[in-house]
Tab-separated table of C-alpha atoms in Angstrom:
chain	number	residue	atom	x	y	z
X	1	MET	CA	-10.433	-26.453	7.615
X	2	ALA	CA	-13.130	-27.001	5.032
X	3	VAL	CA	-16.234	-24.874	5.329
X	4	ILE	CA	-19.393	-26.028	3.618
X	5	ASP	CA	-20.806	-23.437	1.221
X	6	GLU	CA	-24.323	-24.454	0.247
X	7	THR	CA	-24.239	-22.291	-2.881
X	8	LEU	CA	-21.395	-24.375	-4.316
X	9	SER	CA	-21.387	-27.934	-5.516
X	10	TYR	CA	-18.076	-28.651	-3.751
X	11	PRO	CA	-16.935	-28.084	-0.173
X	12	ARG	CA	-15.483	-24.540	0.066
X	13	VAL	CA	-11.854	-24.744	1.168
X	14	THR	CA	-10.409	-21.779	3.006
X	15	THR	CA	-8.047	-20.205	0.476
X	16	VAL	CA	-4.856	-18.185	0.817
X	17	GLY	CA	-6.872	-15.143	-0.293
X	18	ASP	CA	-9.336	-15.673	2.564
X	19	PHE	CA	-6.535	-15.627	5.125
X	20	PHE	CA	-5.006	-12.579	3.435
X	21	ALA	CA	-8.362	-10.776	3.633
X	22	LEU	CA	-8.455	-11.510	7.387
X	23	LEU	CA	-5.344	-9.343	7.761
X	24	LYS	CA	-7.309	-6.228	6.657
X	25	PRO	CA	-4.655	-5.282	4.067
X	26	ARG	CA	-5.936	-1.724	3.564
X	27	VAL	CA	-5.752	-0.923	7.287
X	28	MET	CA	-2.401	-2.689	7.409
X	29	SER	CA	-1.009	-0.474	4.643
X	30	LEU	CA	-1.763	2.689	6.663
X	31	VAL	CA	-0.166	1.196	9.775
X	32	VAL	CA	2.913	0.111	7.808
X	33	PHE	CA	3.207	3.576	6.292
X	34	THR	CA	3.109	5.407	9.653
X	35	GLY	CA	5.429	2.801	11.195
X	36	LEU	CA	7.861	3.318	8.307
X	37	ALA	CA	7.718	7.076	8.927
X	38	GLY	CA	8.655	6.445	12.580
X	39	ILE	CA	11.614	4.287	11.532
X	40	ILE	CA	12.896	6.778	8.943
X	41	VAL	CA	12.552	9.999	10.944
X	42	ALA	CA	14.026	8.545	14.152
X	43	PRO	CA	17.574	9.711	14.861
X	44	GLY	CA	20.270	7.063	14.778
X	45	HIS	CA	20.970	4.108	12.565
X	46	VAL	CA	19.970	0.462	12.457
X	47	HIS	CA	20.880	-2.231	9.969
X	48	LEU	CA	18.517	-2.254	6.971
X	49	LEU	CA	17.470	-5.818	7.764
X	50	THR	CA	16.639	-4.822	11.353
X	51	ALA	CA	14.458	-1.976	10.028
X	52	PHE	CA	12.780	-4.408	7.626
X	53	THR	CA	12.174	-6.894	10.451
X	54	ALA	CA	10.658	-4.166	12.630
X	55	LEU	CA	8.360	-3.075	9.809
X	56	LEU	CA	7.371	-6.681	9.062
X	57	CYS	CA	6.523	-7.223	12.737
X	58	ILE	CA	4.405	-4.036	12.793
X	59	ALA	CA	2.588	-5.202	9.635
X	60	LEU	CA	1.988	-8.728	10.966
X	61	ALA	CA	0.786	-7.488	14.360
X	62	ALA	CA	-1.618	-5.107	12.617
X	63	GLY	CA	-2.853	-7.959	10.424
X	64	ALA	CA	-3.230	-10.249	13.440
X	65	SER	CA	-5.243	-7.567	15.233
X	66	GLY	CA	-7.476	-7.295	12.165
X	67	ALA	CA	-8.000	-11.071	12.035
X	68	LEU	CA	-8.849	-11.216	15.745
X	69	ASN	CA	-11.192	-8.247	15.373
X	70	MET	CA	-13.006	-10.067	12.558
X	71	ALA	CA	-13.192	-13.248	14.650
X	72	TYR	CA	-14.607	-11.602	17.766
X	73	ASP	CA	-16.931	-9.298	15.791
X	74	SER	CA	-18.209	-11.907	13.311
X	75	ASP	CA	-21.688	-11.820	14.865
X	76	ILE	CA	-22.098	-8.108	14.117
X	77	ASP	CA	-20.163	-8.168	10.836
X	78	ILE	CA	-22.818	-10.435	9.354
X	79	VAL	CA	-25.597	-7.857	9.861
X	80	MET	CA	-23.681	-4.840	8.528
X	81	ALA	CA	-23.572	-4.222	4.761
X	82	ARG	CA	-19.990	-2.886	4.952
X	83	THR	CA	-18.656	-6.008	6.661
X	84	ALA	CA	-21.020	-8.778	5.522
X	85	THR	CA	-18.633	-9.834	2.737
X	86	ARG	CA	-15.713	-10.463	5.118
X	87	PRO	CA	-14.376	-14.052	5.123
X	88	ILE	CA	-16.050	-15.207	8.370
X	89	PRO	CA	-19.612	-13.911	7.679
X	90	MET	CA	-19.302	-15.317	4.141
X	91	GLY	CA	-18.505	-18.727	5.619
X	92	HIS	CA	-15.104	-18.859	3.933
X	93	VAL	CA	-13.109	-19.058	7.173
X	94	ALA	CA	-14.200	-20.726	10.409
X	95	ARG	CA	-14.208	-18.346	13.397
X	96	GLY	CA	-11.918	-20.628	15.403
X	97	ASP	CA	-9.415	-20.817	12.548
X	98	ALA	CA	-9.334	-17.002	12.362
X	99	MET	CA	-8.646	-16.805	16.099
X	100	THR	CA	-5.827	-19.352	15.930
X	101	PHE	CA	-4.388	-17.571	12.887
X	102	GLY	CA	-4.608	-14.159	14.578
X	103	TRP	CA	-3.153	-15.116	17.960
X	104	ALA	CA	-0.354	-17.169	16.334
X	105	ILE	CA	0.732	-14.282	14.107
X	106	ALA	CA	0.448	-11.776	16.959
X	107	ALA	CA	2.651	-13.940	19.209
X	108	MET	CA	5.158	-14.539	16.424
X	109	SER	CA	5.454	-10.852	15.509
X	110	VAL	CA	5.956	-9.726	19.134
X	111	ALA	CA	8.486	-12.511	19.802
X	112	THR	CA	10.433	-11.665	16.622
X	113	MET	CA	10.463	-7.956	17.525
X	114	TRP	CA	11.741	-8.827	21.007
X	115	LEU	CA	14.414	-11.252	19.772
X	116	PHE	CA	15.825	-9.196	16.905
X	117	VAL	CA	14.907	-5.536	17.473
X	118	ASN	CA	14.480	-4.458	21.107
X	119	THR	CA	12.340	-4.919	24.191
X	120	LEU	CA	10.656	-1.493	24.098
X	121	ALA	CA	9.479	-1.923	20.498
X	122	ALA	CA	8.221	-5.445	21.322
X	123	GLY	CA	6.431	-4.183	24.436
X	124	LEU	CA	4.739	-1.395	22.506
X	125	LEU	CA	3.744	-3.866	19.774
X	126	ALA	CA	2.233	-6.258	22.336
X	127	PHE	CA	0.406	-3.358	23.986
X	128	THR	CA	-1.003	-2.295	20.582
X	129	VAL	CA	-2.428	-5.761	19.868
X	130	PHE	CA	-3.805	-6.034	23.428
X	131	PHE	CA	-5.360	-2.577	23.238
X	132	TYR	CA	-6.982	-3.165	19.841
X	133	VAL	CA	-8.293	-6.662	20.525
X	134	VAL	CA	-9.084	-6.684	24.235
X	135	VAL	CA	-9.693	-3.038	25.149
X	136	TYR	CA	-11.300	-1.843	21.883
X	137	THR	CA	-12.900	-4.907	20.243
X	138	LEU	CA	-13.976	-6.839	23.361
X	139	GLY	CA	-14.373	-3.911	25.739
X	140	LEU	CA	-15.282	-0.558	24.273
X	141	LYS	CA	-16.777	-1.148	20.831
X	142	ARG	CA	-20.196	-2.394	21.961
X	143	ARG	CA	-20.395	-0.337	25.156
X	144	THR	CA	-19.656	3.326	24.540
X	145	PRO	CA	-19.854	5.936	21.742
X	146	GLN	CA	-16.313	6.906	22.799
X	147	ASN	CA	-15.147	3.507	21.436
X	148	ILE	CA	-13.083	4.877	18.573
X	149	VAL	CA	-11.751	7.835	20.579
X	150	ILE	CA	-10.062	5.587	23.164
X	151	GLY	CA	-9.545	2.615	20.841
X	152	GLY	CA	-7.841	4.913	18.338
X	153	LEU	CA	-4.704	4.745	20.474
X	154	ALA	CA	-3.946	1.295	19.036
X	155	GLY	CA	-3.905	2.605	15.471
X	156	ALA	CA	-1.910	5.667	16.517
X	157	LEU	CA	1.058	3.835	18.063
X	158	PRO	CA	2.973	2.512	14.979
X	159	PRO	CA	5.145	5.674	14.538
X	160	ALA	CA	6.263	5.278	18.168
X	161	ILE	CA	6.976	1.574	17.614
X	162	GLY	CA	9.046	2.430	14.539
X	163	TRP	CA	10.886	5.130	16.474
X	164	ALA	CA	11.530	2.768	19.402
X	165	ALA	CA	12.804	0.102	17.003
X	166	VAL	CA	15.580	2.476	15.894
X	167	THR	CA	16.415	4.337	19.109
X	168	GLY	CA	15.361	1.915	21.858
X	169	SER	CA	13.671	4.843	23.601
X	170	LEU	CA	10.822	7.343	23.249
X	171	SER	CA	10.842	11.143	23.285
X	172	LEU	CA	8.514	14.052	22.598
X	173	ALA	CA	8.731	13.688	18.794
X	174	PRO	CA	7.188	10.184	18.449
X	175	ILE	CA	4.578	11.074	21.086
X	176	VAL	CA	3.517	14.065	18.970
X	177	LEU	CA	3.215	11.795	15.894
X	178	VAL	CA	1.063	9.403	17.944
X	179	ALA	CA	-1.047	12.330	19.187
X	180	ILE	CA	-1.672	13.496	15.603
X	181	ILE	CA	-3.027	10.094	14.504
X	182	PHE	CA	-4.929	9.721	17.788
X	183	MET	CA	-6.671	13.069	17.201
X	184	TRP	CA	-7.234	12.248	13.518
X	185	THR	CA	-9.010	8.925	14.189
X	186	PRO	CA	-12.362	10.200	15.575
X	187	PRO	CA	-13.219	12.625	12.732
X	188	HIS	CA	-12.123	9.975	10.203
X	189	PHE	CA	-14.379	7.222	11.578
X	190	TRP	CA	-17.247	9.494	12.612
X	191	ALA	CA	-17.376	10.797	9.017
X	192	LEU	CA	-17.767	7.175	7.871
X	193	SER	CA	-20.373	6.468	10.553
X	194	LEU	CA	-22.519	9.386	9.364
X	195	TRP	CA	-23.474	7.550	6.167
X	196	ARG	CA	-23.227	4.065	7.721
X	197	CYS	CA	-25.405	5.061	10.658
X	198	GLU	CA	-28.248	2.587	9.968
X	199	ASP	CA	-25.721	-0.210	9.556
X	200	TYR	CA	-24.247	0.421	13.002
X	201	ALA	CA	-27.706	0.829	14.562
X	202	ARG	CA	-28.840	-2.518	13.095
X	203	ALA	CA	-25.748	-4.215	14.534
X	204	GLY	CA	-26.236	-2.556	17.920
X	205	VAL	CA	-22.864	-0.789	17.817
X	206	PRO	CA	-23.191	2.466	19.803
X	207	MET	CA	-21.407	4.737	17.346
X	208	LEU	CA	-21.807	8.444	18.070
X	209	PRO	CA	-24.522	9.169	15.439
X	210	VAL	CA	-26.542	6.187	16.693
X	211	VAL	CA	-26.424	7.275	20.340
X	212	LYS	CA	-26.187	11.070	20.195
X	213	GLY	CA	-27.546	11.787	16.711
X	214	LYS	CA	-25.999	13.200	13.577
X	215	THR	CA	-26.023	16.851	14.662
X	216	SER	CA	-23.956	16.061	17.748
X	217	THR	CA	-21.591	13.919	15.642
X	218	ARG	CA	-21.029	16.799	13.197
X	219	ARG	CA	-20.128	19.071	16.135
X	220	HIS	CA	-17.749	16.453	17.534
X	221	ILE	CA	-16.090	16.029	14.107
X	222	PHE	CA	-15.581	19.774	13.803
X	223	ALA	CA	-14.254	20.126	17.380
X	224	TYR	CA	-11.703	17.337	16.925
X	225	THR	CA	-10.613	18.769	13.562
X	226	VAL	CA	-10.121	22.199	15.167
X	227	LEU	CA	-7.773	20.527	17.657
X	228	LEU	CA	-6.114	18.372	14.994
X	229	ALA	CA	-5.183	21.156	12.538
X	230	PRO	CA	-2.777	23.043	14.880
X	231	LEU	CA	-1.474	19.788	16.370
X	232	GLY	CA	-0.560	18.656	12.862
X	233	VAL	CA	2.017	21.447	12.425
X	234	VAL	CA	3.714	20.898	15.816
X	235	PRO	CA	6.418	18.537	14.370
X	236	ALA	CA	7.774	21.551	12.455
X	237	PHE	CA	8.436	23.323	15.780
X	238	ILE	CA	10.075	20.488	17.711
X	239	GLY	CA	12.908	19.767	15.308
X	240	LEU	CA	11.155	16.991	13.426
X	241	GLY	CA	9.705	18.614	10.282
X	242	GLY	CA	11.063	21.196	7.863
X	243	MET	CA	9.520	23.813	5.608
X	244	LEU	CA	7.987	21.221	3.252
X	245	TYR	CA	6.296	19.515	6.202
X	246	LEU	CA	5.026	22.826	7.606
X	247	ILE	CA	3.500	23.916	4.287
X	248	LEU	CA	1.889	20.555	3.531
X	249	SER	CA	0.594	19.830	7.040
X	250	ALA	CA	-0.827	23.354	7.387
X	251	SER	CA	-2.484	23.096	3.955
X	252	MET	CA	-3.948	19.667	4.699
X	253	GLY	CA	-5.133	20.854	8.119
X	254	PHE	CA	-6.865	23.835	6.517
X	255	TRP	CA	-8.465	21.592	3.862
X	256	MET	CA	-9.700	19.171	6.493
X	257	LEU	CA	-11.105	22.068	8.534
X	258	LEU	CA	-13.028	23.281	5.466
X	259	GLU	CA	-14.487	19.803	4.895
X	260	ALA	CA	-15.316	19.419	8.601
X	261	PHE	CA	-17.113	22.776	8.460
X	262	ALA	CA	-19.006	21.635	5.344
X	263	THR	CA	-19.950	18.436	7.224
X	264	LEU	CA	-21.142	20.567	10.155
X	265	ARG	CA	-23.474	22.467	7.818
X	266	GLU	CA	-24.552	19.448	5.719
X	267	ARG	CA	-28.313	18.955	5.436
X	268	ASP	CA	-28.403	15.938	3.099
X	269	GLU	CA	-28.684	13.247	5.759
X	270	VAL	CA	-29.296	10.465	3.232
X	271	ARG	CA	-26.244	10.755	0.967
X	272	GLU	CA	-23.948	12.728	3.322
X	273	PRO	CA	-21.717	14.080	0.503
X	274	ALA	CA	-19.687	16.348	2.797
X	275	ALA	CA	-18.893	13.480	5.189
X	276	LYS	CA	-17.768	11.333	2.259
X	277	ARG	CA	-15.455	14.131	1.075
X	278	LEU	CA	-14.133	14.585	4.613
X	279	PHE	CA	-13.421	10.855	4.829
X	280	GLY	CA	-11.362	11.028	1.612
X	281	VAL	CA	-9.481	14.159	2.704
X	282	SER	CA	-8.763	12.602	6.105
X	283	LEU	CA	-6.983	9.706	4.360
X	284	LEU	CA	-4.809	12.240	2.533
X	285	TYR	CA	-4.263	14.081	5.824
X	286	VAL	CA	-2.183	11.194	7.154
X	287	PHE	CA	-0.520	10.318	3.876
X	288	VAL	CA	0.702	13.766	2.715
X	289	PRO	CA	2.392	15.193	5.858
X	290	PHE	CA	3.959	11.848	6.812
X	291	THR	CA	5.311	11.548	3.253
X	292	ALA	CA	6.777	15.051	3.662
X	293	LEU	CA	8.546	13.926	6.856
X	294	ILE	CA	9.975	10.873	5.079
X	295	VAL	CA	11.100	12.882	2.015
X	296	GLU	CA	12.747	15.555	4.171
X	297	ARG	CA	14.700	12.953	6.101
X	298	LEU	CA	15.735	10.978	3.007
X	299	LEU	CA	16.874	14.164	1.210
X	300	HIS	CA	18.567	15.443	4.384
X	301	LEU	CA	16.507	18.641	4.302
X	302	PRO	CA	16.979	20.670	7.482
X	303	ALA	CA	14.356	20.736	10.222
X	304	LEU	CA	12.714	24.117	10.675
X	305	TRP	CA	13.425	24.388	14.396
X	306	THR	CA	16.350	22.604	16.003
B	1	MET	CA	-15.583	-32.827	6.377
B	2	ASP	CA	-12.127	-34.350	6.187
B	3	ASP	CA	-9.704	-32.368	3.994
B	4	ASN	CA	-8.142	-35.654	2.832
B	5	SER	CA	-11.378	-36.694	1.156
B	6	PHE	CA	-10.867	-34.044	-1.574
B	7	ASP	CA	-9.838	-35.170	-5.017
B	8	LYS	CA	-6.379	-33.688	-5.647
B	9	ASN	CA	-7.457	-32.387	-9.056
B	10	SER	CA	-10.708	-30.850	-7.867
B	11	LYS	CA	-10.971	-27.116	-7.271
B	12	ALA	CA	-10.976	-27.753	-3.521
B	13	GLY	CA	-7.849	-29.892	-3.834
B	14	ARG	CA	-6.061	-27.220	-5.859
B	15	GLU	CA	-6.992	-24.528	-3.344
B	16	ARG	CA	-5.726	-26.694	-0.509
B	17	ARG	CA	-2.439	-27.280	-2.337
B	18	LYS	CA	-2.035	-23.515	-2.898
B	19	ARG	CA	-2.654	-22.961	0.807
B	20	ASN	CA	-0.026	-25.505	1.767
B	21	ILE	CA	2.535	-23.950	-0.597
B	22	ALA	CA	1.818	-20.462	0.815
B	23	LEU	CA	2.254	-21.781	4.371
B	24	ALA	CA	5.529	-23.470	3.426
B	25	LEU	CA	6.817	-20.291	1.766
B	26	ALA	CA	5.835	-18.176	4.776
B	27	LEU	CA	7.559	-20.537	7.211
B	28	GLY	CA	10.605	-20.727	4.922
B	29	GLY	CA	10.692	-16.929	4.852
B	30	VAL	CA	10.621	-16.793	8.648
B	31	VAL	CA	13.480	-19.286	8.883
B	32	ILE	CA	15.598	-17.297	6.393
B	33	LEU	CA	14.788	-14.014	8.198
B	34	PHE	CA	15.776	-15.516	11.574
B	35	TYR	CA	18.990	-16.870	10.060
B	36	LEU	CA	19.930	-13.516	8.473
B	37	MET	CA	18.983	-11.529	11.594
B	38	SER	CA	21.140	-13.849	13.708
B	39	ILE	CA	24.095	-13.081	11.418
B	40	VAL	CA	23.377	-9.320	11.638
B	41	GLN	CA	23.231	-9.469	15.455
B	42	TRP	CA	26.356	-11.616	15.667
B	43	HIS	CA	28.183	-9.149	13.378
B	44	GLU	CA	27.020	-6.161	15.425
B	45	ASN	CA	28.092	-7.831	18.684
B	46	THR	CA	31.535	-8.761	17.407
B	47	SER	CA	32.210	-5.322	15.874
B	48	GLN	CA	31.518	-3.504	19.187
């Protein structure tokens, strides 16, 4: 497992940190957070250790998906500034080792979920890994500018997995949570792609601004945000969220709409300040309302509509 | 390059040792988790 690094006087050994970086810890933290929200807001009760196991499996499957994504995309990661410092392009981890690592963790997390939580949660977890690695990474990413629209389903599923881990079933509520993250994904990543456009073009990844241009991307961002803002408040009207959730999700939706409108009107195509602001606000958009849902459930605050 | 050719006190050797310890801890954690989850499931099945 030693990889020769010509800049060093000793053979570069793949470190624990390299393997940890393969798990895309920042992406994993978002997935864990939304999965935790699904577990907490789901009706019913499971043993604390079962909830922990479910969350661990969600985290590991997300990490495995990240490792496999890095392995299969290592040829394009090396030509993009944003991804050139990842462990495989840097020569710190061999591509084959990353694949073995990723598939082993994915299999272990799904098997553990199936053995100790339930079949539905395990099935959804397996589907998420399959969708992210096979459908998105190997299928859509290099073929269509709709890559992140369809592929976003993989990142949107953790609340439903968390919900299924507790209840053993699905209902309208977790599907709405999935729909919110699904609708949030395109404006989030298209905002990033606006100022990383040249990077994607150099790597031959057909992101929307590369294929359709920045003006079209700005319109798409705004259109998706217009759909996202009202969708974001729906949990308050289906017995899931309370007053705190309604206020915070409506406020965040309005803020994101303002930033999407600013991005639509942005003329600085070099620095893209509005898109950078939108990207930051979109991160808060997931964090704040989902935190409100968790807080309401933990404090036993009543849902607005039951 | 054979991993075993590294000097144990070299930086490469230390990194390899850290990696082995992390792997052992992770596998130990999985074993403990499986053990505890088996007890939880057994308890839930017997209390029904």
